[in-house]
Amino acid sequence: IVELLGVWKIYHMGRRGRITVEALRGVDLAVRRGEFLAVMGPSGSGKSTLLHLMGCLDRPTEGKVLFEGTDVSTMRSAALARIRNRRVGFVFQSFNLSPNLTALGNVELPMVFAGVPRRERLARARELLSRVGLRERERHLPAELSGGEQQRVAIARALANFPDLLLADEPTGNLDSETGHGVLSLLSETNVEGVTVVVVTHDPEVATAAKRRLRIRDGHIVEASDA
Amino acid sequence: IVELLGVWKIYHMGRRGRITVEALRGVDLAVRRGEFLAVMGPSGSGKSTLLHLMGCLDRPTEGKVLFEGTDVSTMRSAALARIRNRRVGFVFQSFNLSPNLTALGNVELPMVFAGVPRRERLARARELLSRVGLRERERHLPAELSGGEQQRVAIARALANFPDLLLADEPTGNLDSETGHGVLSLLSETNVEGVTVVVVTHDPEVATAAKRRLRIRDGHIVEASDA
Ligand SMILES: Nc1ncnc2c1ncn2[C@@H]1O[C@H](COP(=O)(O)OP(=O)(O)OP(=O)(O)O)[C@@H](O)[C@H]1O
Ligand SMILES: Nc1ncnc2c1ncn2[C@@H]1O[C@H](COP(=O)(O)OP(=O)(O)OP(=O)(O)O)[C@@H](O)[C@H]1O
Ligand SMILES: [Mg+2]
Ligand SMILES: [Mg+2]
């Protein structure tokens, strides 16, 4: 469903861009439809960068990203926007919730953009919030939620438009083991339903539940193992 | 060093405040000088709320918080500010870095407020960034840092003014196990140096390294165990 070919991501900093940070160095990766892939590696090794490229939220400096066989760089912005809104669900490492919308409003937001009628999106949003154990927090603003509650709202939001590809950046980092197990079950169930799931994680339990694992170090994929 | 007596924290929401969220319910807790205490519990159980009260960043709805025997509610704002800036180091669950300052600038900031001369604070900031493995990232803004790098900057910043009390809210949540071990060593060393450390964590390794553990559930302390 998504493929990276010879992908580099290089940041330039400092006056005249003389300082270079190579976040990804020549990455080749094919994610097959229906996979459940775990990405692990040290802090700063390039995992979030990789995930953003997969979700078409960012462009490579060199190389290509193919989404269902089409080179993302050749797509018009309307097509890209549709991919991001309807085909891909993204759980950000720092959640990126809209601060002025409630938990419910945040989960509804992608559906608003997709033109889903109000009654349907309210029902869907409430169902998703229940699945992450937050039905009683639906009226809270992000600032009125605990860290782990914000994380769960972000997960619910990512599933709102029935995406084909779910990209989750460390989705259990702020959760105790019981709540984390609940999220892991949700990811597994979603995968069983046919959604391709790529999860960046430091949690060995999440990695074990995935069907394939790969490790990143210094912007390179250094090992991959299949179940 | 800090004591909670009969502490309640109640949030009021909705029109006329008719919805009540009891984040903490009658908490009694004494943290002794030099302790290394781990606080665990489910997402939403009140851990961050507890930590904010300990660090004098928030006030209880009922009950008292004593800092070194003095009721915090009787302190003038200048005395409170001095506690927060020089006596307490706080690592926030969502980091709360200043977005317009570099990693170095963020670690320097508490020292600027404490009137530390420039040469001394630069040296201290660089030493702390090295200790968390981020010397090469000192010129990056928070948006140019990975999640785990931002977390480590927050940890370095909390130690800048040689606090007596270090309060860390899930400081390894975004870190792989090797980097997390580095942070845990730093917390242990800091405790050996005489700093009282209270860490909220979901990580069993961090909890094991602490000398005392307590659990929170639904705003109550439900169990405590000593080493
Ligand atoms: N400003 C607020 N208004 C209303 N409710 C709030 C507010 N802040 C926090 N809460 C609620 O208080 C409860 C405790 O929050 P707290 O942040 O202390 O939890 P926590 O134990 O740190 O959770 P986590 O492990 O997810 O970080 C949560 O259920 C949360 O929804
Ligand atoms: N805008 C930027 N400018 C410069 N460097 C950047 C920028 N964004 C990220 N980096 C650097 O690129 C590297 C990879 O970042 P990335 O966020 O992908 O790491 P990560 O593997 O997700 O780490 P973590 O586990 O800590 O979240 C990091 O070392 C980071 O400092
Ligand atoms: Mg990351
Ligand atoms: Mg918390």
Short mmCIF file of C-alpha atoms and ligand atoms in Angstrom, two decimals:
data_model
loop_
_atom_site.label_atom_id
_atom_site.label_comp_id
_atom_site.label_asym_id
_atom_site.label_seq_id
_atom_site.Cartn_x
_atom_site.Cartn_y
_atom_site.Cartn_z
CA ILE A 1 0.00 0.00 0.00
CA VAL A 2 2.92 2.35 0.59
CA GLU A 3 6.48 2.04 -0.62
CA LEU A 4 9.64 4.03 -0.01
CA LEU A 5 12.35 3.84 -2.67
CA GLY A 6 15.81 5.21 -1.94
CA VAL A 7 14.34 7.77 0.44
CA TRP A 8 16.51 10.38 2.10
CA LYS A 9 15.28 13.10 4.45
CA ILE A 10 17.83 15.80 5.10
CA TYR A 11 17.29 18.89 7.22
CA HIS A 12 19.41 22.00 6.74
CA MET A 13 20.01 24.31 9.65
CA GLY A 14 22.12 27.24 10.66
CA ARG A 15 23.18 30.20 8.58
CA ARG A 16 23.24 29.28 4.92
CA GLY A 17 22.07 25.79 5.85
CA ARG A 18 25.59 24.67 6.58
CA ILE A 19 24.57 22.21 9.25
CA THR A 20 22.99 19.06 7.87
CA VAL A 21 20.93 16.50 9.74
CA GLU A 22 20.35 13.30 7.78
CA ALA A 23 17.21 11.97 9.43
CA LEU A 24 16.74 9.16 6.87
CA ARG A 25 19.50 7.74 4.67
CA GLY A 26 18.57 5.71 1.66
CA VAL A 27 15.52 3.86 3.00
CA ASP A 28 13.84 1.13 0.93
CA LEU A 29 10.68 -0.22 2.45
CA ALA A 30 7.50 -1.80 1.12
CA VAL A 31 4.48 -2.04 3.38
CA ARG A 32 2.03 -4.62 2.10
CA ARG A 33 -1.71 -4.22 2.31
CA GLY A 34 -3.06 -5.74 5.52
CA GLU A 35 0.31 -5.81 7.29
CA PHE A 36 0.83 -5.14 10.97
CA LEU A 37 4.32 -3.69 11.13
CA ALA A 38 6.19 -2.47 14.21
CA VAL A 39 9.02 0.04 13.82
CA MET A 40 11.52 0.31 16.66
CA GLY A 41 14.80 2.09 17.29
CA PRO A 42 16.62 4.60 19.47
CA SER A 43 15.35 8.07 20.19
CA GLY A 44 16.30 10.31 17.26
CA SER A 45 16.85 7.48 14.80
CA GLY A 46 14.23 8.58 12.24
CA LYS A 47 11.03 6.72 13.15
CA SER A 48 8.65 9.69 13.22
CA THR A 49 10.23 11.03 10.03
CA LEU A 50 9.61 7.67 8.35
CA LEU A 51 6.00 7.60 9.49
CA HIS A 52 5.32 11.15 8.28
CA LEU A 53 6.65 10.25 4.84
CA MET A 54 4.48 7.14 4.72
CA GLY A 55 1.42 9.20 5.59
CA CYS A 56 2.21 11.77 2.89
CA LEU A 57 2.54 14.44 5.55
CA ASP A 58 6.03 15.29 4.37
CA ARG A 59 8.15 14.90 1.25
CA PRO A 60 11.48 13.10 0.88
CA THR A 61 14.60 15.12 0.06
CA GLU A 62 15.62 12.35 -2.36
CA GLY A 63 13.94 9.18 -3.51
CA LYS A 64 10.29 8.39 -3.98
CA VAL A 65 7.24 7.57 -1.93
CA LEU A 66 4.61 5.52 -3.72
CA PHE A 67 1.07 5.36 -2.35
CA GLU A 68 -0.70 2.41 -3.94
CA GLY A 69 1.80 2.50 -6.76
CA THR A 70 1.49 6.22 -7.52
CA ASP A 71 4.42 8.56 -6.94
CA VAL A 72 3.16 10.97 -4.29
CA SER A 73 5.25 13.83 -5.73
CA THR A 74 3.20 13.71 -8.93
CA MET A 75 -0.14 14.04 -7.12
CA ARG A 76 -2.17 17.21 -7.07
CA SER A 77 -2.83 18.75 -3.69
CA ALA A 78 -6.51 17.79 -3.73
CA ALA A 79 -5.62 14.12 -4.22
CA LEU A 80 -3.03 14.32 -1.46
CA ALA A 81 -5.51 15.93 0.90
CA ARG A 82 -7.99 13.15 0.21
CA ILE A 83 -5.36 10.52 1.02
CA ARG A 84 -4.49 12.20 4.30
CA ASN A 85 -8.12 12.70 5.30
CA ARG A 86 -9.73 9.46 4.19
CA ARG A 87 -7.18 6.81 3.40
CA VAL A 88 -4.68 7.40 6.20
CA GLY A 89 -5.24 7.72 9.95
CA PHE A 90 -2.31 9.28 11.83
CA VAL A 91 -1.70 9.16 15.58
CA PHE A 92 0.94 11.80 16.33
CA GLN A 93 3.62 11.33 18.98
CA SER A 94 2.53 14.62 20.55
CA PHE A 95 -1.16 14.06 19.73
CA ASN A 96 -1.76 17.37 17.90
CA LEU A 97 -5.31 17.75 19.17
CA SER A 98 -7.23 20.92 18.40
CA PRO A 99 -7.11 22.78 21.72
CA ASN A 100 -10.47 24.47 21.26
CA LEU A 101 -12.46 21.34 20.47
CA THR A 102 -13.68 18.81 22.99
CA ALA A 103 -12.64 15.16 22.86
CA LEU A 104 -15.81 14.54 20.88
CA GLY A 105 -15.17 17.47 18.56
CA ASN A 106 -11.63 16.32 17.92
CA VAL A 107 -12.76 12.84 16.91
CA GLU A 108 -15.50 14.35 14.71
CA LEU A 109 -13.17 16.73 12.90
CA PRO A 110 -11.88 14.39 10.15
CA MET A 111 -15.48 13.39 9.46
CA VAL A 112 -16.50 17.03 9.16
CA PHE A 113 -13.86 17.44 6.46
CA ALA A 114 -15.09 14.28 4.74
CA GLY A 115 -18.63 15.63 4.66
CA VAL A 116 -20.12 12.99 6.97
CA PRO A 117 -23.62 13.99 8.19
CA ARG A 118 -23.85 15.14 11.78
CA ARG A 119 -25.89 12.28 13.21
CA GLU A 120 -23.61 9.67 11.71
CA ARG A 121 -20.39 11.31 12.81
CA LEU A 122 -21.64 11.84 16.36
CA ALA A 123 -22.50 8.16 16.61
CA ARG A 124 -19.14 7.13 15.15
CA ALA A 125 -17.20 9.51 17.42
CA ARG A 126 -19.00 8.25 20.52
CA GLU A 127 -18.43 4.64 19.55
CA LEU A 128 -14.70 5.27 19.09
CA LEU A 129 -14.40 7.17 22.36
CA SER A 130 -16.10 4.25 24.11
CA ARG A 131 -13.65 1.85 22.53
CA VAL A 132 -10.77 3.77 24.09
CA GLY A 133 -12.59 4.11 27.42
CA LEU A 134 -13.32 7.84 27.19
CA ARG A 135 -17.07 8.12 26.76
CA GLU A 136 -17.27 10.00 30.07
CA ARG A 137 -14.68 12.52 28.92
CA GLU A 138 -16.30 13.51 25.63
CA ARG A 139 -16.94 17.10 26.70
CA HIS A 140 -13.46 17.75 28.03
CA LEU A 141 -11.09 20.01 26.15
CA PRO A 142 -7.57 18.64 25.66
CA ALA A 143 -6.30 20.81 28.51
CA GLU A 144 -8.88 19.12 30.75
CA LEU A 145 -7.62 15.65 29.91
CA SER A 146 -4.74 13.62 31.30
CA GLY A 147 -1.79 12.82 29.02
CA GLY A 148 -2.97 9.27 28.42
CA GLU A 149 -6.51 10.48 27.76
CA GLN A 150 -5.26 12.91 25.11
CA GLN A 151 -3.33 10.06 23.54
CA ARG A 152 -6.46 7.94 23.37
CA VAL A 153 -8.47 10.76 21.81
CA ALA A 154 -5.76 10.99 19.13
CA ILE A 155 -6.12 7.25 18.47
CA ALA A 156 -9.90 7.49 18.21
CA ARG A 157 -9.60 10.44 15.83
CA ALA A 158 -7.22 8.51 13.56
CA LEU A 159 -9.83 5.77 13.10
CA ALA A 160 -12.76 8.09 12.43
CA ASN A 161 -12.87 7.91 8.63
CA PHE A 162 -12.26 4.15 8.38
CA PRO A 163 -8.73 4.57 7.02
CA ASP A 164 -6.99 1.89 4.93
CA LEU A 165 -3.67 2.71 6.57
CA LEU A 166 -3.25 3.47 10.27
CA LEU A 167 0.06 5.06 11.27
CA ALA A 168 0.55 5.28 15.02
CA ASP A 169 3.58 7.04 16.52
CA GLU A 170 4.24 5.55 19.96
CA PRO A 171 0.50 5.21 20.81
CA THR A 172 1.04 3.62 24.25
CA GLY A 173 3.87 5.83 25.50
CA ASN A 174 1.67 7.58 28.06
CA LEU A 175 -0.43 4.61 29.10
CA ASP A 176 -0.29 2.18 32.00
CA SER A 177 -0.08 -1.45 31.01
CA GLU A 178 -3.80 -2.20 31.34
CA THR A 179 -4.94 0.77 29.27
CA GLY A 180 -2.10 0.04 26.85
CA HIS A 181 -3.38 -3.51 26.40
CA GLY A 182 -6.76 -2.06 25.51
CA VAL A 183 -5.18 0.07 22.80
CA LEU A 184 -3.16 -2.86 21.53
CA SER A 185 -6.32 -4.96 21.21
CA LEU A 186 -7.91 -2.11 19.31
CA LEU A 187 -4.94 -2.00 16.90
CA SER A 188 -5.06 -5.78 16.41
CA GLU A 189 -8.82 -5.78 15.83
CA THR A 190 -8.44 -2.95 13.34
CA ASN A 191 -5.78 -4.97 11.52
CA VAL A 192 -8.00 -8.07 11.49
CA GLU A 193 -10.68 -5.89 9.87
CA GLY A 194 -8.26 -5.32 6.97
CA VAL A 195 -6.55 -2.07 7.92
CA THR A 196 -2.81 -1.88 7.32
CA VAL A 197 -1.21 -0.87 10.61
CA VAL A 198 2.27 0.59 11.09
CA VAL A 199 3.14 1.39 14.68
CA VAL A 200 6.28 3.07 15.97
CA THR A 201 6.86 1.72 19.42
CA HIS A 202 9.32 1.27 22.26
CA ASP A 203 6.99 -1.27 23.89
CA PRO A 204 8.09 -4.88 23.40
CA GLU A 205 4.52 -6.14 23.88
CA VAL A 206 3.28 -4.05 20.99
CA ALA A 207 6.20 -5.23 18.87
CA THR A 208 5.41 -8.85 19.66
CA ALA A 209 1.75 -8.40 18.72
CA ALA A 210 2.75 -7.07 15.30
CA LYS A 211 3.29 -9.53 12.45
CA ARG A 212 6.56 -7.94 11.27
CA ARG A 213 9.19 -5.87 13.01
CA LEU A 214 11.91 -3.60 11.74
CA ARG A 215 14.55 -1.52 13.48
CA ILE A 216 15.95 1.86 12.54
CA ARG A 217 19.30 3.24 13.62
CA ASP A 218 20.80 6.54 12.46
CA GLY A 219 18.36 6.84 9.57
CA HIS A 220 18.98 3.30 8.24
CA ILE A 221 16.81 0.22 8.47
CA VAL A 222 19.14 -2.22 10.16
CA GLU A 223 17.14 -5.38 10.70
CA ALA A 224 13.78 -6.77 9.88
CA SER A 225 12.08 -9.85 11.21
CA ASP A 226 8.86 -11.53 10.30
CA ALA A 227 6.62 -13.45 12.60
CA ILE B 1 10.15 17.86 52.16
CA VAL B 2 6.59 17.99 50.84
CA GLU B 3 3.44 16.78 52.49
CA LEU B 4 -0.18 16.52 51.39
CA LEU B 5 -2.84 16.51 54.10
CA GLY B 6 -6.40 15.61 53.24
CA VAL B 7 -5.94 16.92 49.72
CA TRP B 8 -8.82 17.05 47.27
CA LYS B 9 -8.64 18.39 43.73
CA ILE B 10 -12.02 18.91 42.15
CA TYR B 11 -12.65 20.35 38.70
CA HIS B 12 -15.97 21.93 37.82
CA MET B 13 -17.16 21.89 34.25
CA GLY B 14 -20.23 22.59 32.19
CA ARG B 15 -22.77 25.36 32.61
CA ARG B 16 -22.89 26.50 36.21
CA GLY B 17 -20.16 23.98 37.02
CA ARG B 18 -22.67 21.19 37.42
CA ILE B 19 -20.30 18.50 36.25
CA THR B 20 -17.68 17.58 38.82
CA VAL B 21 -14.46 15.67 38.23
CA GLU B 22 -12.77 14.59 41.45
CA ALA B 23 -9.18 14.18 40.30
CA LEU B 24 -7.84 13.61 43.85
CA ARG B 25 -9.94 12.44 46.80
CA GLY B 26 -8.60 12.91 50.28
CA VAL B 27 -4.90 12.22 49.67
CA ASP B 28 -2.47 12.01 52.59
CA LEU B 29 1.15 11.67 51.59
CA ALA B 30 4.48 12.61 53.09
CA VAL B 31 7.56 12.65 50.90
CA ARG B 32 10.72 12.50 52.99
CA ARG B 33 13.87 14.36 52.11
CA GLY B 34 16.17 12.21 49.98
CA GLU B 35 13.46 9.75 48.94
CA PHE B 36 13.18 8.14 45.52
CA LEU B 37 9.46 7.58 45.12
CA ALA B 38 7.66 6.09 42.11
CA VAL B 39 3.98 6.85 41.55
CA MET B 40 2.02 4.49 39.32
CA GLY B 41 -1.59 3.99 38.32
CA PRO B 42 -4.04 3.92 35.43
CA SER B 43 -4.37 6.68 32.88
CA GLY B 44 -6.58 9.39 34.36
CA SER B 45 -6.14 8.30 37.97
CA GLY B 46 -4.67 11.60 39.24
CA LYS B 47 -0.87 11.19 39.01
CA SER B 48 -0.10 14.41 37.13
CA THR B 49 -2.52 16.30 39.35
CA LEU B 50 -0.69 14.96 42.41
CA LEU B 51 2.69 15.95 41.00
CA HIS B 52 1.55 19.48 40.15
CA LEU B 53 0.32 19.97 43.71
CA MET B 54 3.63 18.71 45.11
CA GLY B 55 5.50 21.16 42.93
CA CYS B 56 3.32 24.09 44.03
CA LEU B 57 2.15 24.54 40.44
CA ASP B 58 -1.46 24.20 41.48
CA ARG B 59 -3.56 24.54 44.61
CA PRO B 60 -5.75 21.91 46.27
CA THR B 61 -9.53 22.41 46.36
CA GLU B 62 -9.52 21.15 49.95
CA GLY B 63 -6.77 20.15 52.33
CA LYS B 64 -3.22 21.43 52.66
CA VAL B 65 0.10 21.16 50.92
CA LEU B 66 3.11 21.75 53.13
CA PHE B 67 6.49 22.52 51.59
CA GLU B 68 9.18 21.96 54.21
CA GLY B 69 6.56 22.34 56.90
CA THR B 70 5.05 25.59 55.62
CA ASP B 71 1.48 25.70 54.31
CA VAL B 72 1.87 26.69 50.67
CA SER B 73 -1.45 28.57 50.72
CA THR B 74 0.01 31.04 53.24
CA MET B 75 3.03 31.87 51.11
CA ARG B 76 3.42 35.09 49.19
CA SER B 77 3.75 34.79 45.42
CA ALA B 78 7.43 35.77 45.48
CA ALA B 79 8.22 32.92 47.88
CA LEU B 80 6.21 30.49 45.75
CA ALA B 81 7.99 31.60 42.60
CA ARG B 82 11.35 31.01 44.28
CA ILE B 83 10.30 27.49 45.25
CA ARG B 84 9.22 26.69 41.73
CA ASN B 85 12.33 28.16 40.14
CA ARG B 86 15.08 27.06 42.51
CA ARG B 87 13.90 24.39 44.89
CA VAL B 88 11.79 22.26 42.52
CA GLY B 89 12.63 20.85 39.08
CA PHE B 90 9.60 19.73 37.08
CA VAL B 91 9.60 17.48 34.02
CA PHE B 92 6.18 17.85 32.40
CA GLN B 93 4.38 14.96 30.72
CA SER B 94 4.08 17.07 27.59
CA PHE B 95 7.49 18.74 28.09
CA ASN B 96 6.29 22.38 27.88
CA LEU B 97 9.43 23.59 26.14
CA SER B 98 9.60 27.18 24.94
CA PRO B 99 9.10 26.81 21.18
CA ASN B 100 11.24 29.81 20.28
CA LEU B 101 14.31 28.78 22.28
CA THR B 102 16.86 26.20 21.26
CA ALA B 103 17.54 23.12 23.36
CA LEU B 104 20.37 25.08 24.95
CA GLY B 105 18.19 28.13 25.53
CA ASN B 106 15.48 26.01 27.11
CA VAL B 107 17.91 24.47 29.60
CA GLU B 108 19.36 27.92 30.34
CA LEU B 109 16.00 29.55 30.98
CA PRO B 110 15.54 28.65 34.68
CA MET B 111 19.08 29.86 35.30
CA VAL B 112 18.32 33.16 33.59
CA PHE B 113 15.43 33.64 36.01
CA ALA B 114 17.71 32.75 38.93
CA GLY B 115 20.24 35.37 37.87
CA VAL B 116 23.04 32.93 37.03
CA PRO B 117 25.83 34.62 35.04
CA ARG B 118 25.99 33.74 31.36
CA ARG B 119 29.28 31.84 31.33
CA GLU B 120 28.24 29.64 34.23
CA ARG B 121 24.80 28.85 32.87
CA LEU B 122 26.14 28.01 29.41
CA ALA B 123 28.58 25.55 30.95
CA ARG B 124 25.88 24.02 33.15
CA ALA B 125 23.40 23.77 30.26
CA ARG B 126 25.96 22.06 28.03
CA GLU B 127 26.95 19.64 30.76
CA LEU B 128 23.31 18.67 31.32
CA LEU B 129 22.62 18.26 27.61
CA SER B 130 25.68 15.99 27.38
CA ARG B 131 24.36 13.93 30.26
CA VAL B 132 21.15 13.26 28.32
CA GLY B 133 23.06 12.65 25.09
CA LEU B 134 22.01 15.83 23.31
CA ARG B 135 25.13 17.93 23.02
CA GLU B 136 24.91 17.75 19.24
CA ARG B 137 21.33 19.01 19.28
CA GLU B 138 21.89 22.12 21.35
CA ARG B 139 20.99 24.52 18.55
CA HIS B 140 17.79 22.76 17.53
CA LEU B 141 14.45 24.32 18.30
CA PRO B 142 11.87 21.97 19.88
CA ALA B 143 10.15 21.56 16.50
CA GLU B 144 13.48 20.34 15.12
CA LEU B 145 13.82 17.64 17.76
CA SER B 146 12.36 14.15 17.98
CA GLY B 147 9.81 13.39 20.72
CA GLY B 148 12.36 11.62 22.87
CA GLU B 149 14.87 14.44 22.35
CA GLN B 150 12.32 17.00 23.53
CA GLN B 151 11.69 14.83 26.57
CA ARG B 152 15.39 14.76 27.38
CA VAL B 153 15.69 18.54 27.04
CA ALA B 154 12.84 18.84 29.55
CA ILE B 155 14.75 16.59 31.94
CA ALA B 156 17.95 18.59 31.56
CA ARG B 157 16.05 21.83 32.14
CA ALA B 158 14.51 20.49 35.36
CA LEU B 159 17.99 19.88 36.80
CA ALA B 160 19.44 23.25 35.81
CA ASN B 161 19.12 25.08 39.13
CA PHE B 162 20.25 22.18 41.33
CA PRO B 163 16.74 21.59 42.74
CA ASP B 164 16.13 19.90 46.09
CA LEU B 165 13.06 18.18 44.71
CA LEU B 166 12.82 16.68 41.23
CA LEU B 167 9.32 15.85 40.00
CA ALA B 168 9.28 13.89 36.76
CA ASP B 169 6.02 13.08 34.99
CA GLU B 170 6.55 9.94 32.89
CA PRO B 171 10.12 10.93 31.87
CA THR B 172 10.81 7.79 29.81
CA GLY B 173 7.47 7.51 27.99
CA ASN B 174 8.98 8.50 24.64
CA LEU B 175 12.30 6.71 25.00
CA ASP B 176 13.65 3.39 23.76
CA SER B 177 14.96 1.12 26.48
CA GLU B 178 18.62 2.07 26.09
CA THR B 179 18.03 5.82 26.20
CA GLY B 180 15.53 5.23 29.00
CA HIS B 181 18.20 3.42 31.01
CA GLY B 182 20.43 6.46 30.59
CA VAL B 183 17.71 8.68 32.02
CA LEU B 184 17.07 6.27 34.85
CA SER B 185 20.77 6.31 35.77
CA LEU B 186 20.64 10.08 35.76
CA LEU B 187 17.65 10.06 38.13
CA SER B 188 19.38 7.58 40.45
CA GLU B 189 22.63 9.55 40.47
CA THR B 190 20.70 12.72 41.19
CA ASN B 191 19.01 10.97 44.12
CA VAL B 192 22.36 9.70 45.42
CA GLU B 193 23.54 13.33 45.35
CA GLY B 194 20.77 14.13 47.85
CA VAL B 195 17.93 15.27 45.61
CA THR B 196 14.45 14.03 46.52
CA VAL B 197 13.01 12.39 43.39
CA VAL B 198 9.34 11.67 42.72
CA VAL B 199 8.70 10.05 39.36
CA VAL B 200 5.32 9.22 37.83
CA THR B 201 5.88 6.23 35.64
CA HIS B 202 4.28 3.34 33.78
CA ASP B 203 7.69 1.69 33.37
CA PRO B 204 8.27 -1.22 35.77
CA GLU B 205 12.05 -0.80 35.54
CA VAL B 206 11.83 2.78 36.77
CA ALA B 207 9.50 1.68 39.55
CA THR B 208 11.94 -1.04 40.60
CA ALA B 209 14.83 1.40 40.70
CA ALA B 210 12.91 3.67 43.07
CA LYS B 211 13.16 3.07 46.80
CA ARG B 212 9.41 3.36 47.45
CA ARG B 213 6.39 2.85 45.25
CA LEU B 214 2.80 3.92 45.54
CA ARG B 215 -0.25 3.38 43.37
CA ILE B 216 -3.12 5.72 42.64
CA ARG B 217 -6.55 4.69 41.44
CA ASP B 218 -9.52 7.02 40.95
CA GLY B 219 -7.88 9.80 42.93
CA HIS B 220 -7.01 7.62 45.94
CA ILE B 221 -3.68 6.20 47.03
CA VAL B 222 -4.43 2.49 47.13
CA GLU B 223 -1.17 0.81 48.02
CA ALA B 224 2.32 1.70 48.99
CA SER B 225 5.38 -0.48 49.20
CA ASP B 226 8.85 0.18 50.42
CA ALA B 227 12.01 -1.39 49.19
N1 LIG C 1 -8.90 20.94 33.91
C1 LIG C 1 -9.58 19.79 34.08
N2 LIG C 1 -10.92 19.80 34.07
C2 LIG C 1 -11.62 18.64 34.22
N3 LIG C 1 -11.07 17.43 34.42
C3 LIG C 1 -9.72 17.36 34.45
C4 LIG C 1 -8.90 18.52 34.27
N4 LIG C 1 -7.61 18.13 34.32
C5 LIG C 1 -7.61 16.80 34.53
N5 LIG C 1 -8.88 16.33 34.59
C6 LIG C 1 -9.29 14.95 34.84
O1 LIG C 1 -8.72 14.56 36.07
C7 LIG C 1 -8.30 13.19 36.00
C8 LIG C 1 -6.87 13.06 36.49
O2 LIG C 1 -5.98 13.68 35.60
P1 LIG C 1 -4.40 13.44 35.67
O3 LIG C 1 -3.80 14.26 34.56
O4 LIG C 1 -3.90 13.69 37.04
O5 LIG C 1 -4.28 11.88 35.35
P2 LIG C 1 -2.97 10.95 35.22
O6 LIG C 1 -3.02 9.93 36.28
O7 LIG C 1 -1.75 11.82 35.13
O8 LIG C 1 -3.19 10.23 33.81
P3 LIG C 1 -2.16 9.79 32.62
O9 LIG C 1 -1.45 8.57 33.11
O10 LIG C 1 -3.09 9.53 31.49
O11 LIG C 1 -1.24 10.96 32.38
C9 LIG C 1 -8.45 12.74 34.56
O12 LIG C 1 -9.52 11.80 34.47
C10 LIG C 1 -8.77 14.00 33.78
O13 LIG C 1 -9.74 13.80 32.77
N1 LIG C 2 13.08 20.06 11.49
C1 LIG C 2 14.22 19.44 11.84
N2 LIG C 2 15.41 20.06 11.68
C2 LIG C 2 16.55 19.45 12.03
N3 LIG C 2 16.63 18.22 12.55
C3 LIG C 2 15.48 17.55 12.75
C4 LIG C 2 14.21 18.12 12.42
N4 LIG C 2 13.23 17.21 12.74
C5 LIG C 2 13.87 16.13 13.25
N5 LIG C 2 15.22 16.32 13.25
C6 LIG C 2 16.23 15.37 13.69
O1 LIG C 2 16.07 14.18 12.91
C7 LIG C 2 16.31 13.03 13.72
C8 LIG C 2 15.16 12.04 13.56
O2 LIG C 2 13.99 12.57 14.11
P1 LIG C 2 12.71 11.65 14.39
O3 LIG C 2 11.67 12.54 14.98
O4 LIG C 2 12.32 10.93 13.15
O5 LIG C 2 13.26 10.59 15.47
P2 LIG C 2 12.51 9.41 16.22
O6 LIG C 2 13.15 8.13 15.82
O7 LIG C 2 11.03 9.54 16.00
O8 LIG C 2 12.84 9.68 17.74
P3 LIG C 2 11.97 9.50 19.10
O9 LIG C 2 11.96 8.04 19.42
O10 LIG C 2 12.76 10.30 20.09
O11 LIG C 2 10.61 10.07 18.86
C9 LIG C 2 16.46 13.52 15.16
O12 LIG C 2 17.81 13.36 15.57
C10 LIG C 2 16.06 14.98 15.14
O13 LIG C 2 16.89 15.78 15.95
MG MG C 3 9.48 10.05 17.24
MG MG C 4 -0.44 12.27 33.61
#
